[in-house]
XYZ file of C-alpha atoms in Angstrom:
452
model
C -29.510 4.331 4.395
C -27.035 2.662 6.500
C -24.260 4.818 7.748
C -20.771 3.465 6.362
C -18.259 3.061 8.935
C -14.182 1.709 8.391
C -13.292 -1.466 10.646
C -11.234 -0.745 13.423
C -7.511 -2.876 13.446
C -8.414 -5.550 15.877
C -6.104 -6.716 18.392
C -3.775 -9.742 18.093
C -2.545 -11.960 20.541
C 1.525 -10.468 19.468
C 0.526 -7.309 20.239
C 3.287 -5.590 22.813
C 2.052 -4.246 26.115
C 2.913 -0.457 25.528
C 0.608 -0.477 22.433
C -2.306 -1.869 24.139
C -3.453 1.613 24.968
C -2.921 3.096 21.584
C -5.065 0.359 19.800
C -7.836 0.744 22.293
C -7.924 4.944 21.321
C -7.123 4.585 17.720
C -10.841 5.613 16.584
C -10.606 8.287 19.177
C -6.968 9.773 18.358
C -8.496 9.342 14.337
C -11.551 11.484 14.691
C -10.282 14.742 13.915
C -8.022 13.226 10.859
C -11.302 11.816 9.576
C -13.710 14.868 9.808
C -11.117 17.157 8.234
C -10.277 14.935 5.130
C -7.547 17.283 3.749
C -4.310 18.698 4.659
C -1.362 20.178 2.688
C 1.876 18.224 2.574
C 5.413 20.834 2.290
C 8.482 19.476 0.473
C 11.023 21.809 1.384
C 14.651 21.410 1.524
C 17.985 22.154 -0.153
C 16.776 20.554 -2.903
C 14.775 23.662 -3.740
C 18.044 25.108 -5.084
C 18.733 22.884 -8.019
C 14.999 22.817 -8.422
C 14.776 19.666 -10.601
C 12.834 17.056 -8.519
C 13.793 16.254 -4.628
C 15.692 13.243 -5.409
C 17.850 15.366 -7.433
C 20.982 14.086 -5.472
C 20.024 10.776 -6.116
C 19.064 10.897 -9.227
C 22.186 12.458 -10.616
C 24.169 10.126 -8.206
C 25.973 12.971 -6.146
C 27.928 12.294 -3.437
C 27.099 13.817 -0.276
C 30.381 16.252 -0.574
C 29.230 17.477 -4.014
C 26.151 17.777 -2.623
C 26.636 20.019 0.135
C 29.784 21.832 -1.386
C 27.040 22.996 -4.239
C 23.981 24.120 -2.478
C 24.571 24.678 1.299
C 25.620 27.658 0.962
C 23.258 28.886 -1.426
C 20.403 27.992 0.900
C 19.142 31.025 2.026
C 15.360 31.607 1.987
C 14.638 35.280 2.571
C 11.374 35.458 1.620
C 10.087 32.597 3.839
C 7.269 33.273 6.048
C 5.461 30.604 7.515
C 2.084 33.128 8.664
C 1.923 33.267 4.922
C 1.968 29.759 4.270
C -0.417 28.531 6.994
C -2.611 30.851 4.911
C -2.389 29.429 2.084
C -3.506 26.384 3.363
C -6.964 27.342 5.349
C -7.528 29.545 2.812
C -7.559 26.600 1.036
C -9.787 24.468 2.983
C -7.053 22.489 4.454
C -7.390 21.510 7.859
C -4.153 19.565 8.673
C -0.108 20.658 7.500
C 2.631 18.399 7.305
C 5.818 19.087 6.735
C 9.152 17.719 5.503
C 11.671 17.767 8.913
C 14.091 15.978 7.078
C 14.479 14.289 3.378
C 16.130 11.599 2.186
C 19.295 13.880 1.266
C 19.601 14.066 5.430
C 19.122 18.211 5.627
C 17.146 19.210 8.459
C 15.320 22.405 8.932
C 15.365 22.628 12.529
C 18.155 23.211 15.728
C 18.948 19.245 15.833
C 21.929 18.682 18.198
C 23.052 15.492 16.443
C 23.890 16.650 12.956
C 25.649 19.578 10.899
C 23.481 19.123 8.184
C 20.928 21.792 9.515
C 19.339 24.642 8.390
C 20.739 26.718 11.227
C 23.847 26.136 9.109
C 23.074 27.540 6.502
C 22.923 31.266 5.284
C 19.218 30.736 6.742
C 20.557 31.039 9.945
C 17.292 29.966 12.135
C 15.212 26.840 13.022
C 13.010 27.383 10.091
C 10.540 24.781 11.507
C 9.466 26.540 14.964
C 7.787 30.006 13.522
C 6.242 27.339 10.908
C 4.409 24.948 13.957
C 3.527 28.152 15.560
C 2.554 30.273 12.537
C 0.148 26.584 11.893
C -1.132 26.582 15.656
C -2.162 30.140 15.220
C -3.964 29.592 11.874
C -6.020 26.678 13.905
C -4.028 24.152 11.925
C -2.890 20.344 12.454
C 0.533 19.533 12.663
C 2.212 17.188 11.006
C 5.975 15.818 10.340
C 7.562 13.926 7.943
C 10.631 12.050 8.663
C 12.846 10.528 6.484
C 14.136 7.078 7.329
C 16.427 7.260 4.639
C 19.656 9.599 5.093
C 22.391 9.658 2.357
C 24.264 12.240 3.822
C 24.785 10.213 7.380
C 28.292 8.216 7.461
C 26.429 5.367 9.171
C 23.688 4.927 6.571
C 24.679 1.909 4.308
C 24.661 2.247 1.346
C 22.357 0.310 -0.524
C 20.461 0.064 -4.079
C 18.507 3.639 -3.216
C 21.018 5.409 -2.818
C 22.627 8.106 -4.623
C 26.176 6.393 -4.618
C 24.613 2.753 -5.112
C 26.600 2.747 -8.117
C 29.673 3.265 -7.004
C 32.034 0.379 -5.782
C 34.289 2.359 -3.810
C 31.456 3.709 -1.678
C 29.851 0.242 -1.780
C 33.366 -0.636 0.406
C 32.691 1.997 2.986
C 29.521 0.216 3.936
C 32.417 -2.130 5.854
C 33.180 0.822 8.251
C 29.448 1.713 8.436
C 27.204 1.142 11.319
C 23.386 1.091 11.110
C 23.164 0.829 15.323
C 24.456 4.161 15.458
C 22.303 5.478 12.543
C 18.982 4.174 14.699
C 20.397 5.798 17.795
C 20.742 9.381 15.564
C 17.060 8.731 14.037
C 15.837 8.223 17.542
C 17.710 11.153 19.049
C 16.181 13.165 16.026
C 12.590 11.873 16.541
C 12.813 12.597 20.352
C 14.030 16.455 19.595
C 10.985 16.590 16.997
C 8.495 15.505 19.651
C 9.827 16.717 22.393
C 10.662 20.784 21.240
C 7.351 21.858 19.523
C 4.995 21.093 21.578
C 1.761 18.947 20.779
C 2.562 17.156 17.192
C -0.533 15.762 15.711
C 0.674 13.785 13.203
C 3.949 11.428 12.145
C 4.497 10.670 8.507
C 7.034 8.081 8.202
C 8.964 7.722 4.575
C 9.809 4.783 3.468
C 10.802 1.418 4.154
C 11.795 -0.851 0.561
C 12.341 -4.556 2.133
C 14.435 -7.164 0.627
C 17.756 -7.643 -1.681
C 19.713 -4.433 -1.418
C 16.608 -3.157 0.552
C 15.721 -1.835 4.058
C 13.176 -2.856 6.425
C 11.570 -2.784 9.383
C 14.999 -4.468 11.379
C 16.605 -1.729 9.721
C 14.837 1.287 11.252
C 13.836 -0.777 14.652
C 10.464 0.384 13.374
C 8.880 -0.851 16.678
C 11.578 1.493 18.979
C 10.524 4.218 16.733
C 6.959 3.667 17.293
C 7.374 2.890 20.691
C 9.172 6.007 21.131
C 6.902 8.095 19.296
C 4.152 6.736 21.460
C 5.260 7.635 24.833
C 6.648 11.147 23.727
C 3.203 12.018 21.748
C 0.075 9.457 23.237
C -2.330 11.322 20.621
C 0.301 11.270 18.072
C -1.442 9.079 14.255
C 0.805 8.077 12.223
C 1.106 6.272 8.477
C 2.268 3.373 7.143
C 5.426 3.216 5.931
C 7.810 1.280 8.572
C 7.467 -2.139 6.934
C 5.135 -3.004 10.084
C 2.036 -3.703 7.803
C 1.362 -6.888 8.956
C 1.182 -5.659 12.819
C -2.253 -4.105 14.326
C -0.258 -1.361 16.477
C 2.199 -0.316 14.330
C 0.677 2.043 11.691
C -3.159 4.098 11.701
C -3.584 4.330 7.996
C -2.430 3.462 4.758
C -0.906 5.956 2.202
C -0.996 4.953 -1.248
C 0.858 7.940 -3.530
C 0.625 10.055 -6.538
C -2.559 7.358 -7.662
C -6.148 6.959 -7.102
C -7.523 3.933 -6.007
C -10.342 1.917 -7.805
C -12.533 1.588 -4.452
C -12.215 2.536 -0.759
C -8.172 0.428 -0.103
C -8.443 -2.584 2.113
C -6.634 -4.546 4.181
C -6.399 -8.592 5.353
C -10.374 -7.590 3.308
C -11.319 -5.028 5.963
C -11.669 -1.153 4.747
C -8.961 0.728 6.613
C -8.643 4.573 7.336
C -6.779 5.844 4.060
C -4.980 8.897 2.611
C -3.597 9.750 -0.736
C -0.733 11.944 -1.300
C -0.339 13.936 -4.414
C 1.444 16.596 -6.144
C 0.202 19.534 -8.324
C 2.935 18.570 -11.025
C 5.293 15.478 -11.101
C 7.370 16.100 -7.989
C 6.888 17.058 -4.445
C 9.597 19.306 -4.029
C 10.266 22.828 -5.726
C 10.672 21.519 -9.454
C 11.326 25.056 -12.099
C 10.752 23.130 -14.908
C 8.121 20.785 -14.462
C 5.138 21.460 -16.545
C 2.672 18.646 -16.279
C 0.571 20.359 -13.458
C -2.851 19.245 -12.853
C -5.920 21.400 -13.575
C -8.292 23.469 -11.217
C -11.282 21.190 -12.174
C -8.854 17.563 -11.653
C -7.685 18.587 -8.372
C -11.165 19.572 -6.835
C -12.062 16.227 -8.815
C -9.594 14.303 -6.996
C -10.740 16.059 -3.716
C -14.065 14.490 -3.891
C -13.112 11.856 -5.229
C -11.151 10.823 -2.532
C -13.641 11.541 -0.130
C -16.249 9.605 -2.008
C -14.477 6.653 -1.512
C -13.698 6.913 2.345
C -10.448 8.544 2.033
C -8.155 11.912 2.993
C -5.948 13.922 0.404
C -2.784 15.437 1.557
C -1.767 17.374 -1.687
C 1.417 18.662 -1.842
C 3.364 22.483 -1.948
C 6.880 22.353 -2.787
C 8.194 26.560 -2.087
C 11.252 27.901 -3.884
C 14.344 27.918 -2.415
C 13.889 31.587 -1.556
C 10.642 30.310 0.557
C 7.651 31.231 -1.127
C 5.010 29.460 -3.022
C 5.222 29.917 -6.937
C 2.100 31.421 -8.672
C 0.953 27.986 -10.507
C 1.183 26.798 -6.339
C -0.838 29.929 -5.519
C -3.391 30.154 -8.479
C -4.404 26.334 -7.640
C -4.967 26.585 -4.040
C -7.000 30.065 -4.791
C -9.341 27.855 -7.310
C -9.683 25.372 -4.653
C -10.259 27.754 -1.995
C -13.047 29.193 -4.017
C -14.885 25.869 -4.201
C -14.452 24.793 -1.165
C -16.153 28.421 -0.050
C -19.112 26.988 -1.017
C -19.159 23.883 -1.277
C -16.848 22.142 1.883
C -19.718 20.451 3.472
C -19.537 18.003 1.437
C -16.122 17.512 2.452
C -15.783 18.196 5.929
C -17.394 15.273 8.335
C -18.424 13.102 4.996
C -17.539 10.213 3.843
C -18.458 7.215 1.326
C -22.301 6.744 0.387
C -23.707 3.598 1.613
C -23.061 0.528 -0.487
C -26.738 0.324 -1.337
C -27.132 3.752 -3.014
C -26.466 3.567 -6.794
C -24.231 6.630 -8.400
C -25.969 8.807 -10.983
C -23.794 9.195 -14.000
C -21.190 11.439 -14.512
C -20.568 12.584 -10.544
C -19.171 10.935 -7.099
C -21.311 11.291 -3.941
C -20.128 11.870 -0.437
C -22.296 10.931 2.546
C -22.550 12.822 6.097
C -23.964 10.334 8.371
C -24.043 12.354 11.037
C -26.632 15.291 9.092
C -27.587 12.055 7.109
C -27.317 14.533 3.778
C -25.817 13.172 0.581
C -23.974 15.635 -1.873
C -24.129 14.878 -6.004
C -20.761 16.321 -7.290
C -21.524 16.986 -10.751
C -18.397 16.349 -13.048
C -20.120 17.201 -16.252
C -23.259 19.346 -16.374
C -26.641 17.359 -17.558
C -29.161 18.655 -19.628
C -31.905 19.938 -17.594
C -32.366 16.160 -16.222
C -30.568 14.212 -13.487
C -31.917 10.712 -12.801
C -31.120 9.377 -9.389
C -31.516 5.929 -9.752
C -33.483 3.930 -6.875
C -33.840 7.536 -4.863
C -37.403 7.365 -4.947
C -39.335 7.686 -1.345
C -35.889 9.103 0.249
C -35.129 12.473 -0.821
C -36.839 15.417 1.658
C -36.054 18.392 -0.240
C -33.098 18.843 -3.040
C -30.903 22.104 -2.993
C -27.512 23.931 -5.017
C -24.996 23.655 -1.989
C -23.176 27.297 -3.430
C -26.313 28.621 -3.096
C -28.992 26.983 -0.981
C -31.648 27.171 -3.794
C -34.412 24.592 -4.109
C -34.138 22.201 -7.329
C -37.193 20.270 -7.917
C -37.730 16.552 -8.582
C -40.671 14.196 -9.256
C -40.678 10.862 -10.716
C -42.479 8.802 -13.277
C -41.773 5.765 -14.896
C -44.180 5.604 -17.802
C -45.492 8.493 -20.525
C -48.425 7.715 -23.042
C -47.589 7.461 -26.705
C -48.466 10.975 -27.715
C -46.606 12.583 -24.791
C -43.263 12.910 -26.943
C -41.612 15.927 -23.916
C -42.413 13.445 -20.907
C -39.402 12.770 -18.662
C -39.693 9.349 -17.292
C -37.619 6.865 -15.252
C -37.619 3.611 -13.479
C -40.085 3.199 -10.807
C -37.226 3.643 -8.109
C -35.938 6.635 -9.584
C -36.040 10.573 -9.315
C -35.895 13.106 -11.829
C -34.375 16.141 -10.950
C -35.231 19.288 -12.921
C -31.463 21.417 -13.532
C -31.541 24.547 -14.943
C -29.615 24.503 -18.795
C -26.928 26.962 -18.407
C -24.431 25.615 -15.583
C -24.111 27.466 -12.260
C -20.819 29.408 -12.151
C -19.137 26.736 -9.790
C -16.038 24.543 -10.828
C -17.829 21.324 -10.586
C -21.673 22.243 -9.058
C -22.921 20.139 -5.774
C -26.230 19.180 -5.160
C -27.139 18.936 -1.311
C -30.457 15.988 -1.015
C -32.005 16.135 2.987
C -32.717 12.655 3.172
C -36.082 11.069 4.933
């Protein structure tokens, strides 16, 4: 079985001298990122307080005075402890964090020097995002940061068809007196305080760029002085997707589609890229009170694997209360998880998708480690005492429960006389696995095969 591997971004001839170095170590920067296959994503902000969706502001088409006169104030998370949260997340299986510096309603949780809008500020009083970096470092965590490239709280910011006051003529007119050179001067002065303060910063999760009419784009940002920047502050620094800079080889390391799952491992120009899906337990990333379409236990570890079995990372997503903790339907899901994952996160950890040639069994998803060159079933509804592997035959070494290590027995046979009415057969490629009837005690049961 051949081992599957994603196609590297080759160079182009437009490719600027300073990235040269980063294209040539982009497999090499990636490796951790695409062992450890999932991380937790934070949304936290002042739109915690409201606590009805992080684009409450915009949504409800505040202005940035209403805004802050209603919630700054109130913004005072007591109960925040980042040693806890860092928890959370290995406890969890995650490997990687990433957090929300900065939203698109401008408020930033740490010390920057170039804006009021700070959590220092704030009844919180503190750079809430230091003891958080170090609380992750300590836990053996990744570090991530999202910034926002959107800001409708700065007075430079134009306003344009995302923002909250995009219907408003009379704020449409300020956009006269408003200067986007000085807001890419501020985002670069924030970016260089974000890499520069906190030491090592693994990863840089850029959100979002929305091209054309009434848009912004990648002349916008100066996406390439932002990556440029990013590059020389932080050389082993990955980051996404999202500067409208798709169509360069230098300027992104993976793509991001959100809150959906892809039909097959995501391409690009045809080429399988390095991928990651973001998702939420509910509807929204940030704190949301009354949200109530959260995903199960079972469809999250589903997603999990899923992901995985199709080449991919999952960054799901935590958004804490505004008093700083994570709510119990947070909590309950990333115990469940945590439980699985126990047990079962070899088949996580280090895999990937199976080779193209290997045919799925019904009902599961496989992952693939080429490196222990074992494959893991994932079994999303439990068979009667019989799992066919179709075209397994001749390649399976021994068969084993990953939870538990015990041995499950296969044979195959393709043909049964006509008075043999209890005789399993298959195809002639195939394998017949014997299960025991009554389900292991295991959210959705894996099956480790040692291949020949």
């Amino acid at each position: 079985m051949n081992q599957v591997q994603v196609d590297a971004q080759t160079s182009s001839p437009s490719i600027p001298k300073w990235a040269e170095r980063a294209n040539q170590d982009q497999q090499e920067r990636m490796k951790w990122w695409a062992h450890d296959r999932f991380g937790m994503f934070i949304h936290w902000g002042l739109y915690a307080v409201p606590a009805r969706h992080e684009w409450v502001q915009q949504r409800e088409q505040m202005s940035t005075e209403k805004y802050k006169e209603t919630y700054f104030d109130l913004f005072d998370p007591d109960l925040y402890n980042p040693v806890e949260w860092a928890a959370y997340a290995k406890e969890a299986g995650m490997k990687y964090v990433v957090i929300t510096t900065r939203h698109h309603d401008g408020f930033s949780l740490w010390d920057t020097q170039v804006s009021d809008f700070k959590a220092t500020n704030t009844p919180a009083k503190r750079d809430l995002l230091k003891p958080f970096v170090e609380a992750c470092r300590d836990a053996g965590l990744k570090i991530g940061f999202y910034y926002s490239l959107i800001d409708w709280h700065h007075p430079d910011f134009t306003i344009d068809g995302t923002h909250a006051l995009r219907n408003s003529k009379e704020a449409r007119e300020t956009n006269a007196k408003r200067d986007m050179t000085k807001y890419r001067k501020f985002m670069k002065d924030q970016v260089r305080e974000l890499l520069t303060n906190y030491g090592k910063i693994d990863l840089l999760f850029w959100d979002f760029s929305y091209p054309g009419k009434d848009g912004k784009g990648h002349q916008d940002w100066d996406s390439e002085g932002l990556v440029k920047l990013a590059r020389e502050l932080q050389p082993e620094i990955i980051m996404n997707d999202r500067l409208d800079l798709m169509e360069t080889d230098w300027g992104w390391d993976y793509k991001t589609p959100e809150q959906f799952m892809p039909n097959k491992w995501p391409e690009h120009n045809g080429k399988r890229v390095a991928w990651e899906t973001c998702q939420t337990f509910s509807g929204s990333w940030g704190y949301h009170r009354d949200e109530n379409t959260w995903k199960s236990n079972n469809q999250l570890i589903a997603m999990l694997i899923e992901v995985v079995s199709k080449g991919g990372n999952l960054l799901l997503n935590v958004g804490p209360t505004a008093r700083g903790y994570f709510d119990d339907r947070a909590t309950e899901r990333l115990d469940a998880i945590g439980q699985w994952m126990k047990y079962n996160s070899k088949s996580i950890y280090g895999c990937t998708a199976a080779p193209d040639d290997v045919q799925k069994p019904d009902n599961t998803y496989l992952t693939y480690n080429p490196e222990s060159k074992r494959m893991y079933i994932h079994l999303l509804q439990w068979p009667f005492k019989t799992l066919y592997l179709p075209g397994f035959k001749g390649k399976v070494k021994y068969a084993q429960f990953l939870h538990d290590n015990s041995e499950i027995k296969f044979t195959s046979r393709s043909a049964a006389s006509a008075g043999e009415h209890m005789a399993i057969t298959a195809g002639e490629g195939d394998l017949i696995m014997d299960l025991p009837v009554v389900k292991p005690n295991i959210e959705i049961p894996v099956i480790e095969l040692i291949l020949n």
